[in-house]
């Protein structure tokens, strides 16, 4: 898979993609990630990428020209272009699965008061990572790319994501424990040390359901 990210703050991505599982996926050629500064594409003599809103009002609006010219230089017939904005469709695990099957994803990160609305003529979908407003689309891009890359075959063991929270059954993952058996008086549930795998499987299913009922009853209503 190839992922291109358009941002005027490309340095923000250095840490996120240079550690752990994402770093290894890049090194193993499971994914190629390129960051493009769309300021490099501006035709403005002062390198501007934004301007005041028509009709007045607070803040600055990102202009279409630098973004669309940058897009034109990288998009192909296989590309899916995603705009990150709080007014997009709320992201979830099913969307992560669907996007992990694409050949080429392009993410556009906004800033300030958002984009000139005409940008919507050049994109395929709009995604939000939740009902709150961030200073830009970079953190949403990092979160979404992370969730997609771990689903690319061979990046992590398949069993690991078969057991993920929010899979088709809409249940949260079961609780996990590791050593020591007793920590500050809190014990590991006896069943997990029993060696009885049938009982362990049953316990995990029950705990998954119990947890979901307690913490996310809205998931069960689906
Ligand atoms: N940009 C600012 N806030 C955002 C959000 N919640 N989701 C996606 N992009 C954003």
Short mmCIF file of C-alpha atoms and ligand atoms in Angstrom, two decimals:
data_model
loop_
_atom_site.label_atom_id
_atom_site.label_comp_id
_atom_site.label_asym_id
_atom_site.label_seq_id
_atom_site.Cartn_x
_atom_site.Cartn_y
_atom_site.Cartn_z
CA UNK A 1 0.00 0.00 0.00
CA UNK A 2 1.07 3.56 -0.68
CA UNK A 3 0.03 6.47 1.57
CA UNK A 4 0.62 10.15 0.80
CA UNK A 5 -0.10 12.84 3.36
CA UNK A 6 -0.49 16.53 2.47
CA UNK A 7 0.36 18.87 5.33
CA UNK A 8 2.01 22.23 5.97
CA UNK A 9 3.61 20.76 9.12
CA UNK A 10 5.42 17.67 7.76
CA UNK A 11 7.81 17.51 10.75
CA UNK A 12 4.91 16.49 12.97
CA UNK A 13 4.96 13.02 11.40
CA UNK A 14 8.61 12.25 12.13
CA UNK A 15 8.04 10.63 15.51
CA UNK A 16 4.77 8.91 14.67
CA UNK A 17 6.05 6.82 11.76
CA UNK A 18 9.60 6.24 13.01
CA UNK A 19 8.85 3.88 15.87
CA UNK A 20 7.64 0.38 16.55
CA UNK A 21 5.17 -1.41 14.26
CA UNK A 22 4.73 1.35 11.65
CA UNK A 23 8.50 1.76 11.32
CA UNK A 24 8.89 -2.00 10.77
CA UNK A 25 6.03 -2.06 8.22
CA UNK A 26 7.82 0.66 6.23
CA UNK A 27 11.17 -1.15 6.46
CA UNK A 28 9.53 -4.42 5.33
CA UNK A 29 7.96 -2.61 2.33
CA UNK A 30 4.42 -3.41 3.50
CA UNK A 31 3.64 0.29 3.21
CA UNK A 32 5.25 3.36 1.68
CA UNK A 33 4.45 6.65 3.41
CA UNK A 34 5.31 10.04 1.88
CA UNK A 35 4.67 13.43 3.46
CA UNK A 36 4.20 16.43 1.11
CA UNK A 37 4.26 20.05 2.15
CA UNK A 38 1.56 21.65 -0.01
CA UNK A 39 3.09 25.07 0.72
CA UNK A 40 5.74 24.01 -1.85
CA UNK A 41 2.99 24.20 -4.49
CA UNK A 42 1.69 27.69 -3.80
CA UNK A 43 1.69 30.19 -6.65
CA UNK A 44 1.59 33.07 -4.18
CA UNK A 45 4.72 35.23 -4.16
CA UNK A 46 4.71 35.26 -0.34
CA UNK A 47 4.22 31.48 -0.10
CA UNK A 48 0.73 31.91 1.33
CA UNK A 49 -1.59 28.90 1.49
CA UNK A 50 -4.54 30.63 3.18
CA UNK A 51 -6.56 33.83 2.99
CA UNK A 52 -9.41 35.66 4.71
CA UNK A 53 -12.93 34.26 4.28
CA UNK A 54 -15.29 35.79 1.70
CA UNK A 55 -18.21 37.34 3.58
CA UNK A 56 -16.00 38.12 6.58
CA UNK A 57 -15.54 36.30 9.85
CA UNK A 58 -12.76 35.01 12.05
CA UNK A 59 -9.70 33.06 11.01
CA UNK A 60 -8.08 32.08 7.75
CA UNK A 61 -9.27 29.63 5.11
CA UNK A 62 -6.98 27.26 3.20
CA UNK A 63 -6.94 28.02 -0.53
CA UNK A 64 -7.64 25.27 -3.06
CA UNK A 65 -4.74 26.00 -5.44
CA UNK A 66 -1.73 24.69 -3.46
CA UNK A 67 -3.62 21.61 -2.27
CA UNK A 68 -5.10 20.70 -5.65
CA UNK A 69 -1.80 21.24 -7.49
CA UNK A 70 -0.05 19.01 -4.94
CA UNK A 71 -2.83 16.41 -5.35
CA UNK A 72 -2.52 16.53 -9.16
CA UNK A 73 1.17 15.67 -8.87
CA UNK A 74 0.53 12.43 -6.92
CA UNK A 75 -2.95 11.08 -7.61
CA UNK A 76 -3.58 8.22 -10.05
CA UNK A 77 -6.71 6.22 -11.00
CA UNK A 78 -6.02 3.99 -7.96
CA UNK A 79 -5.97 6.83 -5.43
CA UNK A 80 -8.58 7.42 -2.76
CA UNK A 81 -8.41 11.01 -1.55
CA UNK A 82 -9.50 11.70 2.02
CA UNK A 83 -10.03 15.11 3.57
CA UNK A 84 -9.61 15.28 7.36
CA UNK A 85 -12.23 17.55 8.86
CA UNK A 86 -14.48 17.59 11.94
CA UNK A 87 -17.47 17.62 9.58
CA UNK A 88 -16.53 14.27 7.99
CA UNK A 89 -17.94 10.82 8.67
CA UNK A 90 -16.91 9.60 12.13
CA UNK A 91 -14.09 7.08 11.83
CA UNK A 92 -14.46 3.53 13.12
CA UNK A 93 -12.85 0.08 12.86
CA UNK A 94 -15.01 -0.96 9.89
CA UNK A 95 -13.69 2.05 7.95
CA UNK A 96 -10.14 1.04 8.96
CA UNK A 97 -10.76 -2.46 7.46
CA UNK A 98 -12.20 -1.04 4.26
CA UNK A 99 -9.37 1.47 3.79
CA UNK A 100 -6.71 -1.18 4.52
CA UNK A 101 -7.75 -2.88 1.25
CA UNK A 102 -7.06 0.20 -0.92
CA UNK A 103 -3.91 0.49 -3.07
CA UNK A 104 -3.25 4.18 -2.57
CA UNK A 105 -4.56 6.56 0.07
CA UNK A 106 -4.05 10.31 0.09
CA UNK A 107 -4.85 12.28 3.26
CA UNK A 108 -5.23 16.06 3.28
CA UNK A 109 -4.62 17.78 6.62
CA UNK A 110 -6.26 21.16 7.14
CA UNK A 111 -5.59 24.01 9.56
CA UNK A 112 -7.07 27.30 10.74
CA UNK A 113 -10.77 27.78 9.91
CA UNK A 114 -10.68 24.89 7.44
CA UNK A 115 -10.74 24.52 3.68
CA UNK A 116 -12.28 26.52 0.86
CA UNK A 117 -15.45 24.44 0.33
CA UNK A 118 -14.59 23.92 -3.36
CA UNK A 119 -11.90 21.44 -2.25
CA UNK A 120 -14.77 18.90 -1.98
CA UNK A 121 -14.82 18.70 -5.81
CA UNK A 122 -11.37 17.09 -5.74
CA UNK A 123 -11.71 14.47 -2.98
CA UNK A 124 -13.43 11.09 -2.46
CA UNK A 125 -14.44 11.26 1.18
CA UNK A 126 -14.29 13.32 4.38
CA UNK A 127 -13.34 11.74 7.71
CA UNK A 128 -13.53 13.03 11.29
CA UNK A 129 -11.94 11.19 14.22
CA UNK A 130 -14.60 12.40 16.66
CA UNK A 131 -16.85 15.22 17.72
CA UNK A 132 -14.16 17.63 18.89
CA UNK A 133 -12.02 20.16 17.05
CA UNK A 134 -8.25 19.81 16.81
CA UNK A 135 -5.83 22.47 15.58
CA UNK A 136 -5.24 20.48 12.40
CA UNK A 137 -5.65 17.22 10.53
CA UNK A 138 -2.17 15.85 11.36
CA UNK A 139 -3.12 13.98 14.54
CA UNK A 140 -6.23 12.49 12.83
CA UNK A 141 -3.99 11.41 9.90
CA UNK A 142 -1.55 9.72 12.31
CA UNK A 143 -4.36 7.92 14.13
CA UNK A 144 -6.04 6.74 10.92
CA UNK A 145 -2.80 5.66 9.21
CA UNK A 146 -1.77 3.75 12.35
CA UNK A 147 -5.10 1.91 12.49
CA UNK A 148 -4.88 1.00 8.79
CA UNK A 149 -1.23 -0.07 8.63
CA UNK A 150 -1.64 -2.60 11.46
CA UNK A 151 -4.37 -4.30 9.36
CA UNK A 152 -2.18 -4.76 6.26
CA UNK A 153 -1.49 -8.51 5.95
CA UNK A 154 1.84 -9.46 7.53
CA UNK A 155 2.23 -6.30 9.64
CA UNK A 156 1.03 -7.93 12.87
CA UNK A 157 -0.11 -11.49 13.52
CA UNK A 158 -3.61 -11.96 12.11
CA UNK A 159 -4.83 -13.50 15.40
CA UNK A 160 -4.04 -10.17 17.07
CA UNK A 161 -6.59 -8.24 15.06
CA UNK A 162 -9.15 -11.03 14.93
CA UNK A 163 -9.47 -10.38 18.67
CA UNK A 164 -9.54 -6.59 18.41
CA UNK A 165 -12.23 -4.54 20.05
CA UNK A 166 -14.98 -3.30 17.67
CA UNK A 167 -14.75 -6.28 15.27
CA UNK A 168 -17.91 -7.52 13.52
CA UNK A 169 -19.41 -8.63 16.84
CA UNK A 170 -19.10 -5.05 18.13
CA UNK A 171 -17.70 -6.28 21.44
CA UNK A 172 -14.81 -4.78 23.37
CA UNK A 173 -11.73 -6.96 23.71
CA UNK A 174 -11.51 -9.24 26.80
CA UNK A 175 -9.23 -8.24 29.70
CA UNK A 176 -5.61 -9.41 29.59
CA UNK A 177 -3.15 -10.09 32.44
CA UNK A 178 0.57 -10.80 32.67
CA UNK A 179 3.14 -11.56 35.39
CA UNK A 180 3.21 -11.44 38.36
CA UNK A 181 0.23 -13.52 39.49
CA UNK A 182 -0.36 -11.20 42.43
CA UNK A 183 0.35 -7.45 42.14
CA UNK A 184 -0.16 -5.37 45.32
CA UNK A 185 -2.75 -7.85 46.45
CA UNK A 186 -4.64 -7.99 43.12
CA UNK A 187 -4.75 -11.51 41.68
CA UNK A 188 -4.95 -12.79 38.11
CA UNK A 189 -8.34 -14.57 37.59
CA UNK A 190 -7.89 -18.24 38.49
CA UNK A 191 -9.33 -19.52 35.18
CA UNK A 192 -6.42 -18.00 33.21
CA UNK A 193 -3.91 -20.13 35.13
CA UNK A 194 -6.04 -23.29 34.91
CA UNK A 195 -4.63 -24.46 31.56
CA UNK A 196 -8.23 -25.39 30.54
CA UNK A 197 -8.52 -23.69 27.14
CA UNK A 198 -12.22 -24.35 26.70
CA UNK A 199 -12.95 -22.63 30.04
CA UNK A 200 -10.58 -19.80 29.16
CA UNK A 201 -12.34 -19.20 25.82
CA UNK A 202 -15.76 -19.18 27.52
CA UNK A 203 -14.52 -16.82 30.24
CA UNK A 204 -13.08 -14.44 27.66
CA UNK A 205 -16.34 -14.33 25.68
CA UNK A 206 -18.33 -13.66 28.86
CA UNK A 207 -15.91 -10.94 29.98
CA UNK A 208 -16.05 -9.30 26.55
CA UNK A 209 -19.82 -9.11 26.77
CA UNK A 210 -19.78 -7.96 30.41
CA UNK A 211 -17.23 -5.23 29.64
CA UNK A 212 -19.18 -4.00 26.64
CA UNK A 213 -22.42 -3.86 28.67
CA UNK A 214 -20.65 -1.88 31.39
CA UNK A 215 -18.47 0.46 29.35
CA UNK A 216 -20.06 0.75 25.90
CA UNK A 217 -23.72 -0.34 25.98
CA UNK A 218 -24.24 1.69 22.77
CA UNK A 219 -22.19 -0.93 20.85
CA UNK A 220 -24.64 -3.69 21.79
CA UNK A 221 -27.56 -1.74 20.34
CA UNK A 222 -26.07 -2.11 16.85
N1 LIG B 1 -9.36 18.53 12.03
C1 LIG B 1 -9.68 19.19 13.15
N2 LIG B 1 -10.41 18.43 13.97
C2 LIG B 1 -10.59 17.23 13.34
C3 LIG B 1 -11.27 16.03 13.67
N3 LIG B 1 -11.96 15.89 14.81
N4 LIG B 1 -11.23 15.02 12.78
C4 LIG B 1 -10.57 15.15 11.62
N5 LIG B 1 -9.91 16.26 11.26
C5 LIG B 1 -9.92 17.29 12.10
#
